[in-house]
XYZ file of C-alpha atoms in Angstrom:
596
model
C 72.059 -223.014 54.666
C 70.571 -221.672 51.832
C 72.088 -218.579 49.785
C 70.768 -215.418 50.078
C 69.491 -213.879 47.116
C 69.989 -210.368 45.433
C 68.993 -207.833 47.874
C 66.654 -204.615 46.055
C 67.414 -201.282 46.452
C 65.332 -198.203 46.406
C 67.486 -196.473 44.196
C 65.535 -193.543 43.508
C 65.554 -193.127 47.556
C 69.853 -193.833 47.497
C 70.216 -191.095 45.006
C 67.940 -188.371 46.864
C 69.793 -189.172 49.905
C 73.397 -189.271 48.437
C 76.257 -187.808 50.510
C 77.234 -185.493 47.848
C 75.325 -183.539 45.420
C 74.366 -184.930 42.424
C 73.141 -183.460 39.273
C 71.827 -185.259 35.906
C 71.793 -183.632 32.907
C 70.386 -184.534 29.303
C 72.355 -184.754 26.040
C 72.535 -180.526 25.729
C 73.295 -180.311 29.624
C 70.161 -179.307 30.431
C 69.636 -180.604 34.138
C 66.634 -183.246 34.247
C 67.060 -183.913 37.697
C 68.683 -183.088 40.921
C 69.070 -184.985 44.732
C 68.372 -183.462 48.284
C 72.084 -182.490 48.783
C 72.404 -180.718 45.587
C 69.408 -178.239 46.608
C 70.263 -177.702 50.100
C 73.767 -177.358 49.248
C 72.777 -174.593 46.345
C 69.745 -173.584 48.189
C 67.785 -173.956 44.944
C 64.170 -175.655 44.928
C 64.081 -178.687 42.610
C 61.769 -176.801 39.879
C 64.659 -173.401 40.293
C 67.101 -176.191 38.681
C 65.036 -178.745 36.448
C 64.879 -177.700 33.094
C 67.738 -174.772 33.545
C 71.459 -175.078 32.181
C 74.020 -176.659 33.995
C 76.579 -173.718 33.042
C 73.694 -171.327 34.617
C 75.501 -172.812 38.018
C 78.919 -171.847 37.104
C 80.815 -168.519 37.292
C 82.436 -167.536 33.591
C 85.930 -168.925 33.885
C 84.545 -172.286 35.127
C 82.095 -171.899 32.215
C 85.462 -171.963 29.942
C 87.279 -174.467 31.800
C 84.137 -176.666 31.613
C 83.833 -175.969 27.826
C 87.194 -176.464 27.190
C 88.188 -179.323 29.449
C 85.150 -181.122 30.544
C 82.605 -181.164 27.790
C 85.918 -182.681 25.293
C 86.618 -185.532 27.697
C 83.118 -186.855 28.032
C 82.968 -186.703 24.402
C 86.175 -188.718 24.047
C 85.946 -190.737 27.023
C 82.942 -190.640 28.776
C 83.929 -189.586 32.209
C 85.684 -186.628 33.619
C 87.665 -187.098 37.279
C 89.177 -184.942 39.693
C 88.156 -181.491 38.511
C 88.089 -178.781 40.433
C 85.213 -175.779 39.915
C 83.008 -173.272 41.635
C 79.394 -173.697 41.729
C 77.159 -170.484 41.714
C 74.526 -170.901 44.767
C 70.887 -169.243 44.610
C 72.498 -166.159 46.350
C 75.486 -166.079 43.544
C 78.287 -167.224 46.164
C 80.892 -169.489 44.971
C 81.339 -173.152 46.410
C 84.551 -174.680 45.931
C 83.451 -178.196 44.824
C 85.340 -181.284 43.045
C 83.631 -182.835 39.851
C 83.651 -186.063 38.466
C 81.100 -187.097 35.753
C 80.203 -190.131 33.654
C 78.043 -190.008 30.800
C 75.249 -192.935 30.633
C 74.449 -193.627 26.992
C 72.373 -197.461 27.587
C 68.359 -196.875 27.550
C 66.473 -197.511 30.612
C 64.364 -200.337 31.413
C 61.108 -198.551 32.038
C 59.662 -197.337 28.629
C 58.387 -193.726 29.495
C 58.027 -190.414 27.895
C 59.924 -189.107 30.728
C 62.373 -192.218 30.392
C 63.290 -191.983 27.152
C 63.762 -188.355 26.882
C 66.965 -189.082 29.336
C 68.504 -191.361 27.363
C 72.381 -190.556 26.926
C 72.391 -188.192 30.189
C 75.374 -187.507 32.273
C 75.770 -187.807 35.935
C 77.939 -185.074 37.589
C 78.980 -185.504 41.452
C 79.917 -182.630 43.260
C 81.731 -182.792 46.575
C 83.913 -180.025 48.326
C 87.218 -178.659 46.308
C 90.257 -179.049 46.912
C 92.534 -176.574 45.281
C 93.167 -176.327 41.374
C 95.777 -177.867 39.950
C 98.777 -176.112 38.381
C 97.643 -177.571 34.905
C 93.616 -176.304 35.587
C 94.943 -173.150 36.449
C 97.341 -172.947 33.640
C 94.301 -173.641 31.299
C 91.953 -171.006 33.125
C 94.918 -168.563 32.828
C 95.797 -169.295 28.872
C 91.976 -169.350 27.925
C 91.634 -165.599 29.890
C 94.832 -164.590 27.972
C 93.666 -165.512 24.466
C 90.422 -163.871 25.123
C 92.441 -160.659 26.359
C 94.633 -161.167 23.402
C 91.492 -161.321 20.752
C 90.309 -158.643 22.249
C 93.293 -156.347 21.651
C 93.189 -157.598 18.566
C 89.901 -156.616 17.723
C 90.338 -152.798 18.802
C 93.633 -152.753 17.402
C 92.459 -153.591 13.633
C 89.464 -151.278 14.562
C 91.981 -148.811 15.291
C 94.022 -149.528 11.864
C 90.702 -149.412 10.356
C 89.596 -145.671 12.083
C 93.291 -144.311 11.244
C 93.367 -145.482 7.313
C 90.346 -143.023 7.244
C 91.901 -140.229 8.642
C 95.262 -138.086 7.921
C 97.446 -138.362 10.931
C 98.705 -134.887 10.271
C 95.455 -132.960 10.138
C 92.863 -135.255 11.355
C 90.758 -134.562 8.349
C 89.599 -137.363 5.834
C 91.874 -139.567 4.442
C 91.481 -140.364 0.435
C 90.551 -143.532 1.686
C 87.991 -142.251 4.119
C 86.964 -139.500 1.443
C 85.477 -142.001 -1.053
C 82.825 -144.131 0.770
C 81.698 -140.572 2.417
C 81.493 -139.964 -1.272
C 79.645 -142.383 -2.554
C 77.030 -141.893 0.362
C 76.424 -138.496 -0.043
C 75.873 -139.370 -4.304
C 73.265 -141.932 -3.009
C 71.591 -139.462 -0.503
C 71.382 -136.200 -2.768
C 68.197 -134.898 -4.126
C 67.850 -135.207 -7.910
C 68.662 -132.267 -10.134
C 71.410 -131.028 -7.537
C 74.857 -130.624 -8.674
C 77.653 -132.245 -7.144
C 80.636 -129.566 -6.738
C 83.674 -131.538 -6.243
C 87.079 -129.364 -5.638
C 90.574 -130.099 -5.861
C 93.127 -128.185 -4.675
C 97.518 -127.924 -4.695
C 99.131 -125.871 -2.827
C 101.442 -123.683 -5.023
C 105.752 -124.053 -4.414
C 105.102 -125.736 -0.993
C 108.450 -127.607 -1.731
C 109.828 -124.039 -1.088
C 108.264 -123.728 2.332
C 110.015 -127.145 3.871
C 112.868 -126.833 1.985
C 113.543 -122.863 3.194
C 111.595 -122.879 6.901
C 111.610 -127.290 7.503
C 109.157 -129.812 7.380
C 107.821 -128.510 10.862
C 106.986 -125.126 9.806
C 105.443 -126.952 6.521
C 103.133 -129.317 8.546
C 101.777 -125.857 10.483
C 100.871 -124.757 7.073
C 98.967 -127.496 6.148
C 97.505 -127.807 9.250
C 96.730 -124.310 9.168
C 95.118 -124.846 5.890
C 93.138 -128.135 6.954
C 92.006 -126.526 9.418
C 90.188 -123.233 7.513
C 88.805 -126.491 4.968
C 87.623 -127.891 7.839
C 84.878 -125.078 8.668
C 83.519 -125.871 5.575
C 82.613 -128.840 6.865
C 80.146 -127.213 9.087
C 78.153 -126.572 5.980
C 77.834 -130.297 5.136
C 80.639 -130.504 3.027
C 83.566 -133.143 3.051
C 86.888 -132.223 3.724
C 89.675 -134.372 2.309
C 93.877 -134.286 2.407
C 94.569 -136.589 -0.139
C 98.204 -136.316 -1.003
C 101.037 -134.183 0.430
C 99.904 -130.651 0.011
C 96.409 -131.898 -1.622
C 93.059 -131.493 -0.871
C 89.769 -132.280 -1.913
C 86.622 -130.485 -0.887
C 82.946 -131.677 -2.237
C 79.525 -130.019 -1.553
C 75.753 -130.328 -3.360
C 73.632 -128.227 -3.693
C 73.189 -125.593 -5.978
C 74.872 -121.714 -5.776
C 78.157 -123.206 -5.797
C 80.555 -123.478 -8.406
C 83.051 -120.516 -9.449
C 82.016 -118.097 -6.288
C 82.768 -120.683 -4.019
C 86.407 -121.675 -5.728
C 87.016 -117.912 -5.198
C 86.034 -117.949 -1.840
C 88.279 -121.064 -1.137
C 91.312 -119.727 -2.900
C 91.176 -116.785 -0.395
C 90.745 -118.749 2.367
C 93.819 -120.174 1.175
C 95.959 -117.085 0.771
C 95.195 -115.763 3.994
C 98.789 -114.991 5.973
C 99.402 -118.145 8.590
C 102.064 -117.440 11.239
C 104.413 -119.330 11.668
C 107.610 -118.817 14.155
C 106.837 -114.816 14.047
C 106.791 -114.874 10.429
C 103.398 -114.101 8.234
C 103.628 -116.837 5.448
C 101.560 -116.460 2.508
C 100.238 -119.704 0.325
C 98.318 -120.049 -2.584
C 96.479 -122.501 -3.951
C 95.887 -123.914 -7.668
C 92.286 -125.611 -7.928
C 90.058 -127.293 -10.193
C 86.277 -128.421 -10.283
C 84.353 -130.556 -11.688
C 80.354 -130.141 -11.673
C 77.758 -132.357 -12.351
C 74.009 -132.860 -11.932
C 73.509 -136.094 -9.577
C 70.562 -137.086 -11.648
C 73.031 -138.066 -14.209
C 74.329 -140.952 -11.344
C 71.283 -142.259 -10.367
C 70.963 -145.786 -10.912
C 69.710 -148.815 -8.717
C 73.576 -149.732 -7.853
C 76.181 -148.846 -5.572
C 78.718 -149.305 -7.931
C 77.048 -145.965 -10.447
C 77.613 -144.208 -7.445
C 80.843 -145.186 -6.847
C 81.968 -144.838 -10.318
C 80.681 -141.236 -10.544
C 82.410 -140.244 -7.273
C 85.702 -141.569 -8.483
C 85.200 -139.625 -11.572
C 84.412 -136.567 -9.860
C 87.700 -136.563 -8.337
C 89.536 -137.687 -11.299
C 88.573 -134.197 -13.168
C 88.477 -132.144 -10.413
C 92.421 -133.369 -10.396
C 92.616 -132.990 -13.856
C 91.526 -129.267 -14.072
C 93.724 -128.586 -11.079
C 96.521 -129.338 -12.801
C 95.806 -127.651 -15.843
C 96.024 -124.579 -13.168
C 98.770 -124.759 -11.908
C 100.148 -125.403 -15.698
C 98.778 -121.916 -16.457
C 100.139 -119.566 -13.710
C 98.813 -121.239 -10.070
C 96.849 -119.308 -7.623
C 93.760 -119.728 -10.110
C 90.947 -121.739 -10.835
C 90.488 -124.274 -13.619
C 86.671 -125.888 -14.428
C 86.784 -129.362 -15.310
C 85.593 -129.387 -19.247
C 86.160 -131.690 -22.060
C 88.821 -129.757 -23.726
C 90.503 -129.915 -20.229
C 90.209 -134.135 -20.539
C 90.953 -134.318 -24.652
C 94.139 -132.264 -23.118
C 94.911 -134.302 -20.122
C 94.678 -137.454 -22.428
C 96.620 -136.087 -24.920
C 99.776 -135.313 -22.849
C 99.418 -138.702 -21.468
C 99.362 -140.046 -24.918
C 102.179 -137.975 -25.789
C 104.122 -138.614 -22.625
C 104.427 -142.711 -23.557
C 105.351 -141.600 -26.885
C 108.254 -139.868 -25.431
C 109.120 -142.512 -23.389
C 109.036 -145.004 -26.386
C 111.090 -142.413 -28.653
C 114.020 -142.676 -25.944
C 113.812 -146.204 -26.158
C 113.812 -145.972 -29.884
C 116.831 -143.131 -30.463
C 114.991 -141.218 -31.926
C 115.741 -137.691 -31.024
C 118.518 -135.886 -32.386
C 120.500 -132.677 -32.005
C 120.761 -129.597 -34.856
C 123.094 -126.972 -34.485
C 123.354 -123.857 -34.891
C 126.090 -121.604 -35.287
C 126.818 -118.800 -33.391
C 129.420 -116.311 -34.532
C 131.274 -112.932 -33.514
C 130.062 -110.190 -34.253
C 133.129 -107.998 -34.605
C 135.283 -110.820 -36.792
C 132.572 -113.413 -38.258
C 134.505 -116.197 -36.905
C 132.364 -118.808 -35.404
C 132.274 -118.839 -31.829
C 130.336 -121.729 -30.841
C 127.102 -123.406 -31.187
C 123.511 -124.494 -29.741
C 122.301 -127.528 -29.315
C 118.581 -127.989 -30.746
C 116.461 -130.714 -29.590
C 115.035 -132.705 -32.759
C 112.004 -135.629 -32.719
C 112.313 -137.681 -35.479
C 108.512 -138.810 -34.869
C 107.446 -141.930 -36.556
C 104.175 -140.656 -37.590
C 104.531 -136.774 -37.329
C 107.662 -136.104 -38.814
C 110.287 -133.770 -37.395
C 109.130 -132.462 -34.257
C 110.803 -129.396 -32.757
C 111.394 -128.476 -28.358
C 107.926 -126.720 -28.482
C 106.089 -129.722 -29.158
C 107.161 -131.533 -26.546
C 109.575 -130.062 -24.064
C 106.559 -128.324 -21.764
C 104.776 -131.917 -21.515
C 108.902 -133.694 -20.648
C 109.266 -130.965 -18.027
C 105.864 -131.286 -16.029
C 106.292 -135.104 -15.702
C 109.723 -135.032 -14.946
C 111.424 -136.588 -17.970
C 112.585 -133.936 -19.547
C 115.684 -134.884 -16.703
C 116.044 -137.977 -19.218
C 116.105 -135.765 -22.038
C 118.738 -133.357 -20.999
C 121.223 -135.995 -19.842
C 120.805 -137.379 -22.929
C 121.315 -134.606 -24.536
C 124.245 -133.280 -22.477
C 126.125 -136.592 -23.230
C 125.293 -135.965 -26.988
C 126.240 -132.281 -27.259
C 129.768 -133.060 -25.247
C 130.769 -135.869 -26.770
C 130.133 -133.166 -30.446
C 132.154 -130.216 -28.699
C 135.458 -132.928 -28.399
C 134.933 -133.820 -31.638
C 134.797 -129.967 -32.985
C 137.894 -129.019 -30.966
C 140.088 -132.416 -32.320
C 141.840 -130.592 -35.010
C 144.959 -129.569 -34.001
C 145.595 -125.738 -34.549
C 141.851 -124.919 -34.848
C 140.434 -121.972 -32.356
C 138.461 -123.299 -29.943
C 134.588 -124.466 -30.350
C 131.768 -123.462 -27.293
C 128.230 -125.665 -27.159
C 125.271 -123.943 -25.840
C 122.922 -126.915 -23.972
C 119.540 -125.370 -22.943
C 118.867 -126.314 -19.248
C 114.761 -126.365 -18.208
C 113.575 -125.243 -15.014
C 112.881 -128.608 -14.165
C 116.278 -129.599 -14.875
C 118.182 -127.330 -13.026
C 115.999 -128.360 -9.828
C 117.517 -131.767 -10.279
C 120.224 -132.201 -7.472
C 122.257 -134.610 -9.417
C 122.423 -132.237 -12.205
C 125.958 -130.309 -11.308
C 127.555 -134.005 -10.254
C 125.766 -135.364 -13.885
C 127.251 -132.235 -15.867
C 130.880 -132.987 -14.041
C 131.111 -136.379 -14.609
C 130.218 -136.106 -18.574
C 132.749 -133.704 -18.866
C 135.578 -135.489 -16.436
C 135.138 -138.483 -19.090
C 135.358 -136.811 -22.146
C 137.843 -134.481 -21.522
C 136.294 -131.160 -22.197
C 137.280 -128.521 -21.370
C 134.362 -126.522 -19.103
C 134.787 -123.629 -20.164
C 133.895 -124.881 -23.899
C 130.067 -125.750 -22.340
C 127.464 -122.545 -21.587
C 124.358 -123.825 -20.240
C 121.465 -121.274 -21.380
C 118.897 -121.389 -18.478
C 115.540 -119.502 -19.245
C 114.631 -116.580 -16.449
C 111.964 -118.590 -15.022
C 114.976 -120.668 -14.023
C 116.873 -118.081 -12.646
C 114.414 -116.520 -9.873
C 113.671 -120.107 -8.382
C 113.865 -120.014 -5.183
C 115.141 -124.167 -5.250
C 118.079 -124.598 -2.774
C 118.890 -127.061 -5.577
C 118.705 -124.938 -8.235
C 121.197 -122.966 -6.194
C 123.398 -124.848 -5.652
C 123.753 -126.458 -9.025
C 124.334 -123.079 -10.699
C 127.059 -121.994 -7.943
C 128.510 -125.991 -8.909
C 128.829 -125.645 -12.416
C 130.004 -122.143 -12.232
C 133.212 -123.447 -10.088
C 133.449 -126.100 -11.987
C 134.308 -123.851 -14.629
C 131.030 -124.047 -17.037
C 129.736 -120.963 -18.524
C 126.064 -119.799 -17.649
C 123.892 -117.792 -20.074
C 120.109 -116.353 -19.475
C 118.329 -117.359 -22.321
C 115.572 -115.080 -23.865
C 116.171 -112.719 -21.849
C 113.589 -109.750 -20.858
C 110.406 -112.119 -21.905
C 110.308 -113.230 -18.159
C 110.366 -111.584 -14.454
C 114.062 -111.895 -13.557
C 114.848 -108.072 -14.515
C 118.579 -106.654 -14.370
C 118.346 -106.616 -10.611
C 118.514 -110.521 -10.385
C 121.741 -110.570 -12.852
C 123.803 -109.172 -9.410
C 122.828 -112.336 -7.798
C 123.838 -114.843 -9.899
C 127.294 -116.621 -11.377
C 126.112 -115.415 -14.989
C 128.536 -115.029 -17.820
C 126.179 -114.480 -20.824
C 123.261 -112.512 -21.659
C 120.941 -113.565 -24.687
C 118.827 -111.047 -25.732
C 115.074 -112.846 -26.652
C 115.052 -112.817 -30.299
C 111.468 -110.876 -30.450
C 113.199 -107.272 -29.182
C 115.925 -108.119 -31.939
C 113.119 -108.694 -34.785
C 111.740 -105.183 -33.665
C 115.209 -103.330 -34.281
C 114.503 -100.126 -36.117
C 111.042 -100.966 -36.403
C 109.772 -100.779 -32.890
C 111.231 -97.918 -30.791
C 110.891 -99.574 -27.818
C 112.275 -103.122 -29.424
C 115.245 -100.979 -30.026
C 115.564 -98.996 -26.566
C 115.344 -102.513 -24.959
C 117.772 -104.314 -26.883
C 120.335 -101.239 -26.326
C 119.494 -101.509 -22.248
C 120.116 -105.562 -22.760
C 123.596 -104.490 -24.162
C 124.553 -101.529 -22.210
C 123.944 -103.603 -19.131
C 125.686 -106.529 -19.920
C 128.757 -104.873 -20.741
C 129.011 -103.028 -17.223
C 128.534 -106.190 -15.467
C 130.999 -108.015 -16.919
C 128.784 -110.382 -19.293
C 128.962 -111.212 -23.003
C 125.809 -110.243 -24.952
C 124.251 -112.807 -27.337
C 121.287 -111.714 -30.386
C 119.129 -114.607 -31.597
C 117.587 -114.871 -34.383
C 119.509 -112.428 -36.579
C 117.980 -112.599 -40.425
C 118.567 -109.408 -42.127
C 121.634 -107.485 -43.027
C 119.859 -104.375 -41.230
C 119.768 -106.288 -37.717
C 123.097 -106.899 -37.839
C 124.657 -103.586 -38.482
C 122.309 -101.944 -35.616
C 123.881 -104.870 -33.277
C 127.290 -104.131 -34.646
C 126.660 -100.167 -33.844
C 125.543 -101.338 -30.314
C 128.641 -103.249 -29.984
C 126.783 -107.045 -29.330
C 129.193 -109.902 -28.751
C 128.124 -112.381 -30.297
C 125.242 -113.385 -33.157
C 123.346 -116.488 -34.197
C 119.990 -116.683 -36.652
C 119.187 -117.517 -40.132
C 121.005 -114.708 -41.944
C 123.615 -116.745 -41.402
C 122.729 -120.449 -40.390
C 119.648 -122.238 -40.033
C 120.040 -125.242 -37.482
C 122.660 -127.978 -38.889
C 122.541 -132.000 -38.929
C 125.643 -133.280 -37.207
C 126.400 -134.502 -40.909
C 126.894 -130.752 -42.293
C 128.608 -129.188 -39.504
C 132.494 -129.646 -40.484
C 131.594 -128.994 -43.840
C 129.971 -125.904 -43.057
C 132.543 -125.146 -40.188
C 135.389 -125.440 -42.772
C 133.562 -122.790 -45.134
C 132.866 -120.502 -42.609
């Protein structure tokens, strides 16, 4: 019998008429082809499919599941079994169907166009679903969560992003959101306009939270933003750019001092706050400039004249509030050579710390009824490297507004204490004061009474032997820390003296408040004594009031015989000045002390 031979298919008609539907897609799963039970399943026409994607069929978490599941393995291994998906039919329903898929990389027999443009195709079978696996849906569900996760991300750093440019407290512009505004309105300006660029402080707004709390001081500033913020309305940007800082820029011409008028009494205007009327005022600088002087063909001129803008705008502002507050300061050169100069100064300071080399002179102070010496002051002295001998004025103003004259004094407390033991070692002698001059600055320090205590705990002084001579400006502060270190010290035993007296604001009526012991008269009334009338009346009031409160009355610079016999007819305590001592070295005081 002989063997049958290889029977021959019509395979073309086997796959048309396959039981399942079948799909065959090139290289980029673009579909090439599709059988009979594909489109009646679907209810696609064969053109509808051919030439279309293969992920047009499926809905989008299939489309990540394929992506991430399918498309991998037929890389890797060529086939994919036992998947589970949802096709997409012509009227968008989903079919539950199982997929398996092989990919077919050998080239075909026949040598076509069409043929060879197939080559490395993948078949895909699809027959009815059974239900996803645990794993499949696992996949689906981690896929969905990272995407919902990315997404949060997104907004959130968008959110970060939005907030850096905006104060949280008063919703307007951040200094971070200020500058790019900035540097876009530079770009956008009309040549020949100025830029008006405004800084502005608000003046003791410590005192506010400190007296009322930090909720009645964010109403303020709110209050405040908010009155900046109509401005805006005019095209202008609005900034906060520090605590109680602000920046406000225009261009344009017709503005300039008017309009830093018109701000600073927008400023001052009463703002209620828990049924009280609060008044504010404002110190502000401006700088000017016309934006043709910007113009180049790079973002970065712009930038850099924005930035400098607001670098003397700040500049001037602070030169302000250095000269009074609630005023205006333009932005000029002098104000920069200044500015540049106290910096200068400032790390010259710092290095002549470093360096020892400040000292203390002092000068006697003596009663008036007996000569004996009473006490002394303690002078500040710079032994400058380049400038010589440099006294307080040179330098004490500039310490004070950056905050090291707080370095300063405790050096100088430790100095002047540790000379007072010294003076009083001699057994017998009658006991030696030390005046130390306290700034304003200083006596806002809270660690100043605890400082003052502990210098004298370790050395032994007696407190009484120390008078700290505190200018009036220091002694109508409204500082609860200023307060409290005076009532401190005073317990503690230390004597308190006004210093200059009658140059400042504090008056006689502010004496009744205060623990003071001493008055010092300033020593301009005493240079007027039976010269100027009213030099004369005044020093007499300084005296007569003095006594009836209970305080001991101190003349400075005393340098004629004729000063001192009015002072000794007006019955003043105690005297100190060049008629009888100019400022000592601690090398000449117990040689001078023992001639006295």
């Amino acid at each position: 019998m002989p063997t049958p031979g290889p029977v021959e298919f019509d395979y073309e008609t086997l796959f048309r008429s396959g039981p399942g539907g079948i799909l065959i897609t090139d290289s980029s799963n673009t579909i090439v082809q599709a059988n009979d039970h594909m489109l009646a399943w679907t209810g696609f026409s064969r053109d509808e499919l051919i030439g279309t994607s293969l992920i047009r069929l499926l809905p989008p978490a299939d489309r990540i599941l394929f992506s991430a599941r399918a498309v991998p393995l037929l890389h890797l291994e060529g086939r994919v079994s036992d998947m589970s998906f949802n096709v997409l039919g012509k009227d968008r329903s989903a079919r539950p169907v199982h997929l398996s898929a092989s990919r077919v990389n050998q080239r075909p027999q026949v040598e076509s166009q069409r043929a060879a443009s197939i080559v490395g195709t993948t078949v895909f079978l699809f027959t009815p679903r059974r239900d996803r696996s645990a794993e499949e849906e696992h996949l689906i569900s981690a896929v969905r969560h990272a995407e919902k996760a990315d997404a949060l991300r997104r907004e959130a750093e968008h959110d970060l992003a939005r907030s850096a440019q905006f104060d949280a407290l008063t919703s307007l512009l951040s200094r971070v959101g200020l500058m790019p505004r900035l540097v876009d309105m530079v770009s956008h300006v009309e040549p020949g306009d100025d830029l008006v660029t405004i800084a502005l402080g608000l003046d003791h707004f410590r005192v506010v939270n400190e007296s009322l709390g930090q909720a009645a001081g964010d109403q303020v500033l709110r209050a405040i933003a908010g009155r900046l913020e109509t401005l805006a309305d005019g095209g202008l940007l609005c900034a906060r750019v520090g605590g109680d800082e602000f920046v406000v820029v225009g261009s344009g011409q017709g503005r300039g001092v008017s309009f830093a008028e018109r701000i600073l009494e927008l400023v001052s205007e009463p703002i209620r706050v828990d049924d009280l009327d609060i008044v504010v005022t404002a110190s502000l600088g401006f700088s000017n400039a016309a934006i043709s002087t910007a113009h180049g063909d790079r973002p970065a001129s712009f930038a850099r004249f924005a930035e400098l803008q607001v670098r003397q705008a700040t500049t001037a502002m602070y030169k302000a509030k250095a000269t009074g507050r609630n005023r205006w300061r333009r932005f000029t050169s002098a104000v920069d050579d200044s500015a540049i100069n106290e910096i200068r100064l400032l790390g010259e300071i710092r290095s002549g710390l470093a360096h020892a080399q400040f000292r203390l002179e002092y000068q006697p102070q003596l009663h008036v009824e007996t000569g004996r010496l009473h006490g002394y002051e303690a002078l500040m002295r710079w032994d400058h490297p380049d400038r010589g001998v440099i006294g307080p004025d040179g330098f004490i103003d500039v310490a004070e507004r950056s905050g090291l004259v707080n370095h300063l004094g405790a050096w100088a407390f430790r100095e002047a204490i540790d000379r007072c033991v010294r003076l009083n070692a001699s057994r017998g002698a009658l006991p030696v004061t030390m005046s130390v001059n306290v700034s304003a600055r200083q006596l806002d320090d809270p660690r100043l009474a605890e400082m003052i205590g502990e210098l004298l705990s370790q050395s032994g002084l007696d407190p009484a032997l120390l008078t700290l001579e505190i200018t009036e400006t220091g002694l109508i502060t409204d500082s609860p820390s200023a307060h409290r270190n005076l009532e401190l010290l005073h317990s503690h035993g230390v004597r308190l003296s006004i210093d200059d007296f009658g140059t400042g604001h504090a008056g006689f009526a502010y004496l009744k408040d205060f623990p003071v012991d001493e008055l010092k008269i300033d020593g301009s009334f005493v240079t007027g004594l039976g010269i100027s009338a009213e030099d004369t009346a005044i020093v007499a009031s300084c005296i007569d009031i003095g006594h009836a409160m209970g305080m001991t009355v101190v003349a400075e610079r005393i340098e004629t015989r004729e000063q001192l016999e009015r002072l000794t007819e007006m019955g003043c305590d105690i005297i100190q000045g060049y008629f009888y001592s100019v400022p000592l070295a601690e090398e000449a005081l117990e040689s001078w002390q023992s001639s006295a």
